[in-house]
Amino acid sequence: MKERLQEIKEEALKQIQSSDDEKQLQDVRVYFLGKKGQITEVLKGMGKLSKEERPVIGQLANEVRDEITEALESKKTKLEQAAMERQLKEESIDVTLPGRPAQVGGPHLLRKVIRNIEDLFTGMGYQVAEGPEVETDFYNFESLNLPKNHPARDMQDSFFITEELLMRTQTSPVQARTLRKHEGKGPVKIICPGKVYRRDTDDATHSHQFTQIEGLYVDENVRMSDLKGTLNEFAKHLFGEERAIRLRPSFFPFTEPSVEMDISCKICGGEGCSVCKGSGWIEILGAGMVHPNVLEMAGFDSEKYSGFAFGMGPERIAMLKYGIEDIRHFYTNDVRFLKQFHGV
């Protein structure tokens, strides 16, 4: 039995050494150390031995088993290391290669236009004011000289939530709220950017939701010439130093007198073309001197204070400035369209 155990050890060590992968190594383990393995088969003959021989053969069998087990573990470790080295070699990364460029986004074109306008007016001493998009009838209409049943309300179809709540149709309510906060004491100098809502049928020039920026300046001795100078500075900042402006009489319930402001067409330089419909001018915004009734309802003495207000649509400004023909492009989230203006 001693000779047989020695043969098993030598044969096992030889097979372990020649194993090329863990599957072969496992087969060797089962063949020599398993329940039906070679060492187990030898130990089944222990009953035929004398009492003196049994401990000797048992100890030898344990020593052979331990040597085979140690050799198996050692070989397994080497195979695992070799496999890891092969994997590292096959999956190696060339760190000298340039990395994949990450796609970088940018602000939406409307956000850029709004920020540009905000920068201009804050540099002129205006503060940015904001208010709720769900507004009361009082602030959206009545406080702006539009009492209930006033015919001018028909100019704007509105999204009413209840009889007294609606989605604001303009950012003018922010002006009314700010005036009330000042409790009749000037000066008040604000611009009010934000989203507004009107029941329009969406097409190339209309949208049920769009953005608006309004401005308000109330103080003692504010004149129409102050309004014209402010708008002239705005036009040159947004459209270029060569742009001229003109003011045409108009009507808004919350200003008196009221005007529409046009800028000279940048395509034809005022000579007349298809863009300006042959007039040489393009309408850009509405403005006027704050109506005395609006001042009085906000607690201001209209004999002491005066002011001007103006309102513009960033979408229209962006369309004119960058030659965009359809307002819906701003809201369809087409990345191909938006990418064109990352650098502006």
PDB file of N, CA and C in Angstrom, residues 198-294:
ATOM      1  N   ARG A 198     -51.679  82.910 -24.029  1.00  0.00           N
ATOM      2  CA  ARG A 198     -52.877  83.435 -24.697  1.00  0.00           C
ATOM      3  C   ARG A 198     -53.456  82.355 -25.596  1.00  0.00           C
ATOM      4  N   ARG A 199     -54.759  82.398 -25.769  1.00  0.00           N
ATOM      5  CA  ARG A 199     -55.420  81.350 -26.549  1.00  0.00           C
ATOM      6  C   ARG A 199     -55.273  81.651 -28.043  1.00  0.00           C
ATOM      7  N   ASP A 200     -54.057  81.423 -28.519  1.00  0.00           N
ATOM      8  CA  ASP A 200     -53.753  81.618 -29.933  1.00  0.00           C
ATOM      9  C   ASP A 200     -53.645  80.272 -30.632  1.00  0.00           C
ATOM     10  N   THR A 201     -53.937  80.250 -31.911  1.00  0.00           N
ATOM     11  CA  THR A 201     -53.697  79.063 -32.724  1.00  0.00           C
ATOM     12  C   THR A 201     -52.236  79.082 -33.160  1.00  0.00           C
ATOM     13  N   ASP A 202     -51.514  78.021 -32.842  1.00  0.00           N
ATOM     14  CA  ASP A 202     -50.088  77.988 -33.156  1.00  0.00           C
ATOM     15  C   ASP A 202     -49.855  77.987 -34.661  1.00  0.00           C
ATOM     16  N   ASP A 203     -49.000  78.894 -35.101  1.00  0.00           N
ATOM     17  CA  ASP A 203     -48.559  78.916 -36.497  1.00  0.00           C
ATOM     18  C   ASP A 203     -47.146  79.492 -36.520  1.00  0.00           C
ATOM     19  N   ALA A 204     -46.693  79.941 -37.673  1.00  0.00           N
ATOM     20  CA  ALA A 204     -45.304  80.392 -37.802  1.00  0.00           C
ATOM     21  C   ALA A 204     -45.004  81.633 -36.972  1.00  0.00           C
ATOM     22  N   THR A 205     -46.015  82.428 -36.641  1.00  0.00           N
ATOM     23  CA  THR A 205     -45.778  83.676 -35.900  1.00  0.00           C
ATOM     24  C   THR A 205     -46.568  83.774 -34.600  1.00  0.00           C
ATOM     25  N   HIS A 206     -47.351  82.748 -34.266  1.00  0.00           N
ATOM     26  CA  HIS A 206     -48.154  82.785 -33.046  1.00  0.00           C
ATOM     27  C   HIS A 206     -47.947  81.510 -32.226  1.00  0.00           C
ATOM     28  N   SER A 207     -48.059  81.655 -30.910  1.00  0.00           N
ATOM     29  CA  SER A 207     -47.950  80.507 -30.008  1.00  0.00           C
ATOM     30  C   SER A 207     -48.828  80.753 -28.791  1.00  0.00           C
ATOM     31  N   HIS A 208     -49.409  79.681 -28.254  1.00  0.00           N
ATOM     32  CA  HIS A 208     -50.263  79.831 -27.068  1.00  0.00           C
ATOM     33  C   HIS A 208     -49.423  80.134 -25.826  1.00  0.00           C
ATOM     34  N   GLN A 209     -48.118  79.862 -25.902  1.00  0.00           N
ATOM     35  CA  GLN A 209     -47.192  80.193 -24.815  1.00  0.00           C
ATOM     36  C   GLN A 209     -45.964  80.844 -25.430  1.00  0.00           C
ATOM     37  N   PHE A 210     -45.540  81.950 -24.856  1.00  0.00           N
ATOM     38  CA  PHE A 210     -44.340  82.621 -25.356  1.00  0.00           C
ATOM     39  C   PHE A 210     -43.733  83.433 -24.219  1.00  0.00           C
ATOM     40  N   THR A 211     -42.613  84.079 -24.488  1.00  0.00           N
ATOM     41  CA  THR A 211     -41.956  84.868 -23.447  1.00  0.00           C
ATOM     42  C   THR A 211     -42.146  86.355 -23.724  1.00  0.00           C
ATOM     43  N   GLN A 212     -42.010  87.133 -22.684  1.00  0.00           N
ATOM     44  CA  GLN A 212     -42.203  88.574 -22.796  1.00  0.00           C
ATOM     45  C   GLN A 212     -41.281  89.271 -21.793  1.00  0.00           C
ATOM     46  N   ILE A 213     -40.816  90.430 -22.168  1.00  0.00           N
ATOM     47  CA  ILE A 213     -40.063  91.273 -21.243  1.00  0.00           C
ATOM     48  C   ILE A 213     -40.704  92.651 -21.250  1.00  0.00           C
ATOM     49  N   GLU A 214     -41.104  93.098 -20.088  1.00  0.00           N
ATOM     50  CA  GLU A 214     -41.655  94.442 -19.959  1.00  0.00           C
ATOM     51  C   GLU A 214     -40.748  95.268 -19.054  1.00  0.00           C
ATOM     52  N   GLY A 215     -40.761  96.562 -19.295  1.00  0.00           N
ATOM     53  CA  GLY A 215     -39.972  97.474 -18.478  1.00  0.00           C
ATOM     54  C   GLY A 215     -40.848  98.576 -17.906  1.00  0.00           C
ATOM     55  N   LEU A 216     -40.466  99.096 -16.755  1.00  0.00           N
ATOM     56  CA  LEU A 216     -41.223 100.163 -16.087  1.00  0.00           C
ATOM     57  C   LEU A 216     -40.264 101.091 -15.362  1.00  0.00           C
ATOM     58  N   TYR A 217     -40.494 102.394 -15.558  1.00  0.00           N
ATOM     59  CA  TYR A 217     -39.713 103.403 -14.834  1.00  0.00           C
ATOM     60  C   TYR A 217     -40.674 104.481 -14.361  1.00  0.00           C
ATOM     61  N   VAL A 218     -40.796 104.628 -13.053  1.00  0.00           N
ATOM     62  CA  VAL A 218     -41.672 105.633 -12.450  1.00  0.00           C
ATOM     63  C   VAL A 218     -40.852 106.476 -11.492  1.00  0.00           C
ATOM     64  N   ASP A 219     -40.940 107.781 -11.663  1.00  0.00           N
ATOM     65  CA  ASP A 219     -40.233 108.709 -10.789  1.00  0.00           C
ATOM     66  C   ASP A 219     -40.802 110.104 -11.051  1.00  0.00           C
ATOM     67  N   GLU A 220     -40.272 111.088 -10.398  1.00  0.00           N
ATOM     68  CA  GLU A 220     -40.684 112.461 -10.669  1.00  0.00           C
ATOM     69  C   GLU A 220     -40.054 112.937 -11.982  1.00  0.00           C
ATOM     70  N   ASN A 221     -40.872 113.641 -12.779  1.00  0.00           N
ATOM     71  CA  ASN A 221     -40.397 114.281 -14.013  1.00  0.00           C
ATOM     72  C   ASN A 221     -39.868 113.307 -15.061  1.00  0.00           C
ATOM     73  N   VAL A 222     -40.448 112.122 -15.153  1.00  0.00           N
ATOM     74  CA  VAL A 222     -40.102 111.202 -16.236  1.00  0.00           C
ATOM     75  C   VAL A 222     -40.861 111.626 -17.483  1.00  0.00           C
ATOM     76  N   ARG A 223     -40.158 111.763 -18.604  1.00  0.00           N
ATOM     77  CA  ARG A 223     -40.764 112.322 -19.802  1.00  0.00           C
ATOM     78  C   ARG A 223     -40.714 111.334 -20.970  1.00  0.00           C
ATOM     79  N   MET A 224     -41.455 111.682 -22.014  1.00  0.00           N
ATOM     80  CA  MET A 224     -41.490 110.870 -23.226  1.00  0.00           C
ATOM     81  C   MET A 224     -40.105 110.802 -23.867  1.00  0.00           C
ATOM     82  N   SER A 225     -39.339 111.868 -23.740  1.00  0.00           N
ATOM     83  CA  SER A 225     -37.989 111.869 -24.302  1.00  0.00           C
ATOM     84  C   SER A 225     -37.096 110.851 -23.599  1.00  0.00           C
ATOM     85  N   ASP A 226     -37.345 110.600 -22.288  1.00  0.00           N
ATOM     86  CA  ASP A 226     -36.594 109.568 -21.569  1.00  0.00           C
ATOM     87  C   ASP A 226     -36.897 108.193 -22.142  1.00  0.00           C
ATOM     88  N   LEU A 227     -38.179 107.975 -22.469  1.00  0.00           N
ATOM     89  CA  LEU A 227     -38.577 106.705 -23.076  1.00  0.00           C
ATOM     90  C   LEU A 227     -37.895 106.527 -24.427  1.00  0.00           C
ATOM     91  N   LYS A 228     -37.916 107.557 -25.243  1.00  0.00           N
ATOM     92  CA  LYS A 228     -37.318 107.441 -26.579  1.00  0.00           C
ATOM     93  C   LYS A 228     -35.818 107.178 -26.485  1.00  0.00           C
ATOM     94  N   GLY A 229     -35.139 107.855 -25.578  1.00  0.00           N
ATOM     95  CA  GLY A 229     -33.702 107.623 -25.420  1.00  0.00           C
ATOM     96  C   GLY A 229     -33.396 106.210 -24.968  1.00  0.00           C
ATOM     97  N   THR A 230     -34.215 105.687 -24.067  1.00  0.00           N
ATOM     98  CA  THR A 230     -34.027 104.310 -23.582  1.00  0.00           C
ATOM     99  C   THR A 230     -34.222 103.307 -24.710  1.00  0.00           C
ATOM    100  N   LEU A 231     -35.303 103.498 -25.496  1.00  0.00           N
ATOM    101  CA  LEU A 231     -35.589 102.570 -26.591  1.00  0.00           C
ATOM    102  C   LEU A 231     -34.540 102.671 -27.694  1.00  0.00           C
ATOM    103  N   ASN A 232     -34.030 103.866 -27.918  1.00  0.00           N
ATOM    104  CA  ASN A 232     -32.990 104.040 -28.926  1.00  0.00           C
ATOM    105  C   ASN A 232     -31.722 103.273 -28.524  1.00  0.00           C
ATOM    106  N   GLU A 233     -31.367 103.351 -27.239  1.00  0.00           N
ATOM    107  CA  GLU A 233     -30.208 102.617 -26.732  1.00  0.00           C
ATOM    108  C   GLU A 233     -30.420 101.115 -26.857  1.00  0.00           C
ATOM    109  N   PHE A 234     -31.638 100.666 -26.557  1.00  0.00           N
ATOM    110  CA  PHE A 234     -31.980  99.253 -26.675  1.00  0.00           C
ATOM    111  C   PHE A 234     -31.817  98.767 -28.113  1.00  0.00           C
ATOM    112  N   ALA A 235     -32.353  99.524 -29.079  1.00  0.00           N
ATOM    113  CA  ALA A 235     -32.306  99.110 -30.484  1.00  0.00           C
ATOM    114  C   ALA A 235     -30.864  98.997 -30.982  1.00  0.00           C
ATOM    115  N   LYS A 236     -30.035  99.956 -30.620  1.00  0.00           N
ATOM    116  CA  LYS A 236     -28.643  99.933 -31.074  1.00  0.00           C
ATOM    117  C   LYS A 236     -27.866  98.791 -30.419  1.00  0.00           C
ATOM    118  N   HIS A 237     -28.183  98.495 -29.166  1.00  0.00           N
ATOM    119  CA  HIS A 237     -27.505  97.399 -28.464  1.00  0.00           C
ATOM    120  C   HIS A 237     -27.856  96.053 -29.081  1.00  0.00           C
ATOM    121  N   LEU A 238     -29.138  95.857 -29.414  1.00  0.00           N
ATOM    122  CA  LEU A 238     -29.583  94.551 -29.918  1.00  0.00           C
ATOM    123  C   LEU A 238     -29.337  94.379 -31.407  1.00  0.00           C
ATOM    124  N   PHE A 239     -29.486  95.456 -32.191  1.00  0.00           N
ATOM    125  CA  PHE A 239     -29.485  95.315 -33.648  1.00  0.00           C
ATOM    126  C   PHE A 239     -28.364  96.070 -34.356  1.00  0.00           C
ATOM    127  N   GLY A 240     -27.541  96.813 -33.601  1.00  0.00           N
ATOM    128  CA  GLY A 240     -26.412  97.494 -34.221  1.00  0.00           C
ATOM    129  C   GLY A 240     -26.527  99.010 -34.163  1.00  0.00           C
ATOM    130  N   GLU A 241     -25.379  99.646 -34.123  1.00  0.00           N
ATOM    131  CA  GLU A 241     -25.326 101.100 -33.984  1.00  0.00           C
ATOM    132  C   GLU A 241     -25.981 101.828 -35.153  1.00  0.00           C
ATOM    133  N   GLU A 242     -26.054 101.188 -36.321  1.00  0.00           N
ATOM    134  CA  GLU A 242     -26.602 101.866 -37.493  1.00  0.00           C
ATOM    135  C   GLU A 242     -28.134 101.861 -37.528  1.00  0.00           C
ATOM    136  N   ARG A 243     -28.768 101.179 -36.598  1.00  0.00           N
ATOM    137  CA  ARG A 243     -30.237 101.109 -36.602  1.00  0.00           C
ATOM    138  C   ARG A 243     -30.842 102.431 -36.138  1.00  0.00           C
ATOM    139  N   ALA A 244     -31.855 102.849 -36.859  1.00  0.00           N
ATOM    140  CA  ALA A 244     -32.656 104.022 -36.472  1.00  0.00           C
ATOM    141  C   ALA A 244     -33.997 103.531 -35.938  1.00  0.00           C
ATOM    142  N   ILE A 245     -34.662 104.346 -35.129  1.00  0.00           N
ATOM    143  CA  ILE A 245     -35.976 103.976 -34.611  1.00  0.00           C
ATOM    144  C   ILE A 245     -36.991 105.053 -34.974  1.00  0.00           C
ATOM    145  N   ARG A 246     -38.254 104.663 -34.972  1.00  0.00           N
ATOM    146  CA  ARG A 246     -39.336 105.642 -35.087  1.00  0.00           C
ATOM    147  C   ARG A 246     -40.466 105.202 -34.167  1.00  0.00           C
ATOM    148  N   LEU A 247     -41.195 106.159 -33.638  1.00  0.00           N
ATOM    149  CA  LEU A 247     -42.329 105.892 -32.762  1.00  0.00           C
ATOM    150  C   LEU A 247     -43.603 106.293 -33.481  1.00  0.00           C
ATOM    151  N   ARG A 248     -44.564 105.392 -33.524  1.00  0.00           N
ATOM    152  CA  ARG A 248     -45.861 105.652 -34.144  1.00  0.00           C
ATOM    153  C   ARG A 248     -46.951 105.670 -33.080  1.00  0.00           C
ATOM    154  N   PRO A 249     -47.917 106.586 -33.153  1.00  0.00           N
ATOM    155  CA  PRO A 249     -49.013 106.600 -32.183  1.00  0.00           C
ATOM    156  C   PRO A 249     -49.774 105.281 -32.197  1.00  0.00           C
ATOM    157  N   SER A 250     -50.181 104.814 -31.016  1.00  0.00           N
ATOM    158  CA  SER A 250     -50.933 103.570 -30.908  1.00  0.00           C
ATOM    159  C   SER A 250     -51.853 103.663 -29.692  1.00  0.00           C
ATOM    160  N   PHE A 251     -52.424 102.532 -29.286  1.00  0.00           N
ATOM    161  CA  PHE A 251     -53.304 102.522 -28.111  1.00  0.00           C
ATOM    162  C   PHE A 251     -53.036 101.297 -27.263  1.00  0.00           C
ATOM    163  N   PHE A 252     -52.819 101.527 -25.977  1.00  0.00           N
ATOM    164  CA  PHE A 252     -52.804 100.484 -24.950  1.00  0.00           C
ATOM    165  C   PHE A 252     -53.563 101.041 -23.755  1.00  0.00           C
ATOM    166  N   PRO A 253     -54.406 100.260 -23.118  1.00  0.00           N
ATOM    167  CA  PRO A 253     -55.223 100.786 -22.006  1.00  0.00           C
ATOM    168  C   PRO A 253     -54.408 101.287 -20.824  1.00  0.00           C
ATOM    169  N   PHE A 254     -53.197 100.775 -20.650  1.00  0.00           N
ATOM    170  CA  PHE A 254     -52.422 101.102 -19.445  1.00  0.00           C
ATOM    171  C   PHE A 254     -51.380 102.192 -19.682  1.00  0.00           C
ATOM    172  N   THR A 255     -51.285 102.714 -20.910  1.00  0.00           N
ATOM    173  CA  THR A 255     -50.373 103.834 -21.186  1.00  0.00           C
ATOM    174  C   THR A 255     -51.109 104.928 -21.949  1.00  0.00           C
ATOM    175  N   GLU A 256     -50.678 106.169 -21.735  1.00  0.00           N
ATOM    176  CA  GLU A 256     -51.270 107.309 -22.442  1.00  0.00           C
ATOM    177  C   GLU A 256     -50.289 108.486 -22.384  1.00  0.00           C
ATOM    178  N   PRO A 257     -49.718 108.925 -23.508  1.00  0.00           N
ATOM    179  CA  PRO A 257     -49.920 108.369 -24.855  1.00  0.00           C
ATOM    180  C   PRO A 257     -49.203 107.027 -25.040  1.00  0.00           C
ATOM    181  N   SER A 258     -49.604 106.291 -26.073  1.00  0.00           N
ATOM    182  CA  SER A 258     -49.022 104.987 -26.387  1.00  0.00           C
ATOM    183  C   SER A 258     -48.373 105.032 -27.760  1.00  0.00           C
ATOM    184  N   VAL A 259     -47.336 104.224 -27.932  1.00  0.00           N
ATOM    185  CA  VAL A 259     -46.627 104.199 -29.217  1.00  0.00           C
ATOM    186  C   VAL A 259     -46.237 102.776 -29.579  1.00  0.00           C
ATOM    187  N   GLU A 260     -46.028 102.560 -30.871  1.00  0.00           N
ATOM    188  CA  GLU A 260     -45.366 101.359 -31.379  1.00  0.00           C
ATOM    189  C   GLU A 260     -43.982 101.792 -31.844  1.00  0.00           C
ATOM    190  N   MET A 261     -42.972 100.995 -31.537  1.00  0.00           N
ATOM    191  CA  MET A 261     -41.626 101.338 -31.973  1.00  0.00           C
ATOM    192  C   MET A 261     -41.202 100.443 -33.130  1.00  0.00           C
ATOM    193  N   ASP A 262     -40.692 101.069 -34.194  1.00  0.00           N
ATOM    194  CA  ASP A 262     -40.142 100.365 -35.341  1.00  0.00           C
ATOM    195  C   ASP A 262     -38.636 100.615 -35.390  1.00  0.00           C
ATOM    196  N   ILE A 263     -37.909  99.655 -35.965  1.00  0.00           N
ATOM    197  CA  ILE A 263     -36.483  99.858 -36.237  1.00  0.00           C
ATOM    198  C   ILE A 263     -36.283  99.806 -37.749  1.00  0.00           C
ATOM    199  N   SER A 264     -35.277 100.511 -38.229  1.00  0.00           N
ATOM    200  CA  SER A 264     -34.975 100.475 -39.655  1.00  0.00           C
ATOM    201  C   SER A 264     -34.545  99.067 -40.047  1.00  0.00           C
ATOM    202  N   CYS A 265     -35.012  98.627 -41.197  1.00  0.00           N
ATOM    203  CA  CYS A 265     -34.753  97.262 -41.659  1.00  0.00           C
ATOM    204  C   CYS A 265     -33.260  97.055 -41.907  1.00  0.00           C
ATOM    205  N   LYS A 266     -32.696  96.040 -41.285  1.00  0.00           N
ATOM    206  CA  LYS A 266     -31.259  95.796 -41.444  1.00  0.00           C
ATOM    207  C   LYS A 266     -30.937  95.125 -42.774  1.00  0.00           C
ATOM    208  N   ILE A 267     -31.959  94.566 -43.444  1.00  0.00           N
ATOM    209  CA  ILE A 267     -31.729  93.905 -44.731  1.00  0.00           C
ATOM    210  C   ILE A 267     -31.519  94.935 -45.842  1.00  0.00           C
ATOM    211  N   CYS A 268     -32.409  95.914 -45.873  1.00  0.00           N
ATOM    212  CA  CYS A 268     -32.345  96.902 -46.956  1.00  0.00           C
ATOM    213  C   CYS A 268     -31.847  98.261 -46.502  1.00  0.00           C
ATOM    214  N   GLY A 269     -31.601  98.413 -45.183  1.00  0.00           N
ATOM    215  CA  GLY A 269     -31.137  99.697 -44.681  1.00  0.00           C
ATOM    216  C   GLY A 269     -32.172 100.791 -44.771  1.00  0.00           C
ATOM    217  N   GLY A 270     -33.443 100.434 -44.813  1.00  0.00           N
ATOM    218  CA  GLY A 270     -34.523 101.424 -44.874  1.00  0.00           C
ATOM    219  C   GLY A 270     -34.999 101.747 -46.265  1.00  0.00           C
ATOM    220  N   GLU A 271     -34.434 101.054 -47.268  1.00  0.00           N
ATOM    221  CA  GLU A 271     -34.817 101.345 -48.653  1.00  0.00           C
ATOM    222  C   GLU A 271     -36.115 100.657 -49.050  1.00  0.00           C
ATOM    223  N   GLY A 272     -36.459  99.578 -48.358  1.00  0.00           N
ATOM    224  CA  GLY A 272     -37.657  98.823 -48.692  1.00  0.00           C
ATOM    225  C   GLY A 272     -37.326  97.487 -49.331  1.00  0.00           C
ATOM    226  N   CYS A 273     -37.844  96.398 -48.729  1.00  0.00           N
ATOM    227  CA  CYS A 273     -37.611  95.049 -49.274  1.00  0.00           C
ATOM    228  C   CYS A 273     -38.762  94.149 -48.836  1.00  0.00           C
ATOM    229  N   SER A 274     -38.656  92.862 -49.191  1.00  0.00           N
ATOM    230  CA  SER A 274     -39.737  91.931 -48.860  1.00  0.00           C
ATOM    231  C   SER A 274     -39.844  91.696 -47.355  1.00  0.00           C
ATOM    232  N   VAL A 275     -38.718  91.776 -46.652  1.00  0.00           N
ATOM    233  CA  VAL A 275     -38.743  91.537 -45.204  1.00  0.00           C
ATOM    234  C   VAL A 275     -39.548  92.621 -44.485  1.00  0.00           C
ATOM    235  N   CYS A 276     -39.328  93.870 -44.867  1.00  0.00           N
ATOM    236  CA  CYS A 276     -40.055  94.991 -44.226  1.00  0.00           C
ATOM    237  C   CYS A 276     -41.297  95.378 -45.011  1.00  0.00           C
ATOM    238  N   LYS A 277     -41.647  94.564 -46.019  1.00  0.00           N
ATOM    239  CA  LYS A 277     -42.825  94.801 -46.856  1.00  0.00           C
ATOM    240  C   LYS A 277     -42.769  96.152 -47.549  1.00  0.00           C
ATOM    241  N   GLY A 278     -41.573  96.538 -47.921  1.00  0.00           N
ATOM    242  CA  GLY A 278     -41.394  97.747 -48.702  1.00  0.00           C
ATOM    243  C   GLY A 278     -41.409  99.039 -47.925  1.00  0.00           C
ATOM    244  N   SER A 279     -41.604  98.961 -46.595  1.00  0.00           N
ATOM    245  CA  SER A 279     -41.720 100.190 -45.802  1.00  0.00           C
ATOM    246  C   SER A 279     -40.384 100.710 -45.308  1.00  0.00           C
ATOM    247  N   GLY A 280     -39.380  99.827 -45.228  1.00  0.00           N
ATOM    248  CA  GLY A 280     -38.100 100.212 -44.671  1.00  0.00           C
ATOM    249  C   GLY A 280     -38.055 100.131 -43.158  1.00  0.00           C
ATOM    250  N   TRP A 281     -39.165  99.738 -42.518  1.00  0.00           N
ATOM    251  CA  TRP A 281     -39.252  99.677 -41.049  1.00  0.00           C
ATOM    252  C   TRP A 281     -39.856  98.353 -40.611  1.00  0.00           C
ATOM    253  N   ILE A 282     -39.446  97.900 -39.419  1.00  0.00           N
ATOM    254  CA  ILE A 282     -39.978  96.653 -38.845  1.00  0.00           C
ATOM    255  C   ILE A 282     -40.437  96.936 -37.417  1.00  0.00           C
ATOM    256  N   GLU A 283     -41.683  96.569 -37.145  1.00  0.00           N
ATOM    257  CA  GLU A 283     -42.239  96.782 -35.796  1.00  0.00           C
ATOM    258  C   GLU A 283     -41.538  95.858 -34.802  1.00  0.00           C
ATOM    259  N   ILE A 284     -41.207  96.409 -33.627  1.00  0.00           N
ATOM    260  CA  ILE A 284     -40.430  95.618 -32.676  1.00  0.00           C
ATOM    261  C   ILE A 284     -41.068  95.544 -31.298  1.00  0.00           C
ATOM    262  N   LEU A 285     -41.750  96.618 -30.826  1.00  0.00           N
ATOM    263  CA  LEU A 285     -42.328  96.581 -29.482  1.00  0.00           C
ATOM    264  C   LEU A 285     -43.355  97.698 -29.314  1.00  0.00           C
ATOM    265  N   GLY A 286     -44.080  97.627 -28.182  1.00  0.00           N
ATOM    266  CA  GLY A 286     -45.036  98.661 -27.810  1.00  0.00           C
ATOM    267  C   GLY A 286     -44.592  99.349 -26.528  1.00  0.00           C
ATOM    268  N   ALA A 287     -44.985 100.620 -26.378  1.00  0.00           N
ATOM    269  CA  ALA A 287     -44.555 101.382 -25.211  1.00  0.00           C
ATOM    270  C   ALA A 287     -45.498 102.561 -24.990  1.00  0.00           C
ATOM    271  N   GLY A 288     -45.186 103.348 -23.971  1.00  0.00           N
ATOM    272  CA  GLY A 288     -45.970 104.547 -23.705  1.00  0.00           C
ATOM    273  C   GLY A 288     -45.731 105.071 -22.306  1.00  0.00           C
ATOM    274  N   MET A 289     -46.350 106.222 -22.010  1.00  0.00           N
ATOM    275  CA  MET A 289     -46.288 106.804 -20.678  1.00  0.00           C
ATOM    276  C   MET A 289     -47.355 106.150 -19.802  1.00  0.00           C
ATOM    277  N   VAL A 290     -46.982 105.773 -18.587  1.00  0.00           N
ATOM    278  CA  VAL A 290     -47.890 105.047 -17.696  1.00  0.00           C
ATOM    279  C   VAL A 290     -49.161 105.868 -17.474  1.00  0.00           C
ATOM    280  N   HIS A 291     -50.309 105.235 -17.663  1.00  0.00           N
ATOM    281  CA  HIS A 291     -51.609 105.921 -17.517  1.00  0.00           C
ATOM    282  C   HIS A 291     -51.787 106.392 -16.068  1.00  0.00           C
ATOM    283  N   PRO A 292     -52.263 107.619 -15.866  1.00  0.00           N
ATOM    284  CA  PRO A 292     -52.467 108.117 -14.497  1.00  0.00           C
ATOM    285  C   PRO A 292     -53.338 107.200 -13.649  1.00  0.00           C
ATOM    286  N   ASN A 293     -54.331 106.545 -14.260  1.00  0.00           N
ATOM    287  CA  ASN A 293     -55.198 105.640 -13.487  1.00  0.00           C
ATOM    288  C   ASN A 293     -54.403 104.470 -12.899  1.00  0.00           C
ATOM    289  N   VAL A 294     -53.419 103.963 -13.658  1.00  0.00           N
ATOM    290  CA  VAL A 294     -52.585 102.860 -13.171  1.00  0.00           C
ATOM    291  C   VAL A 294     -51.766 103.314 -11.973  1.00  0.00           C
TER     292      VAL A 294
END
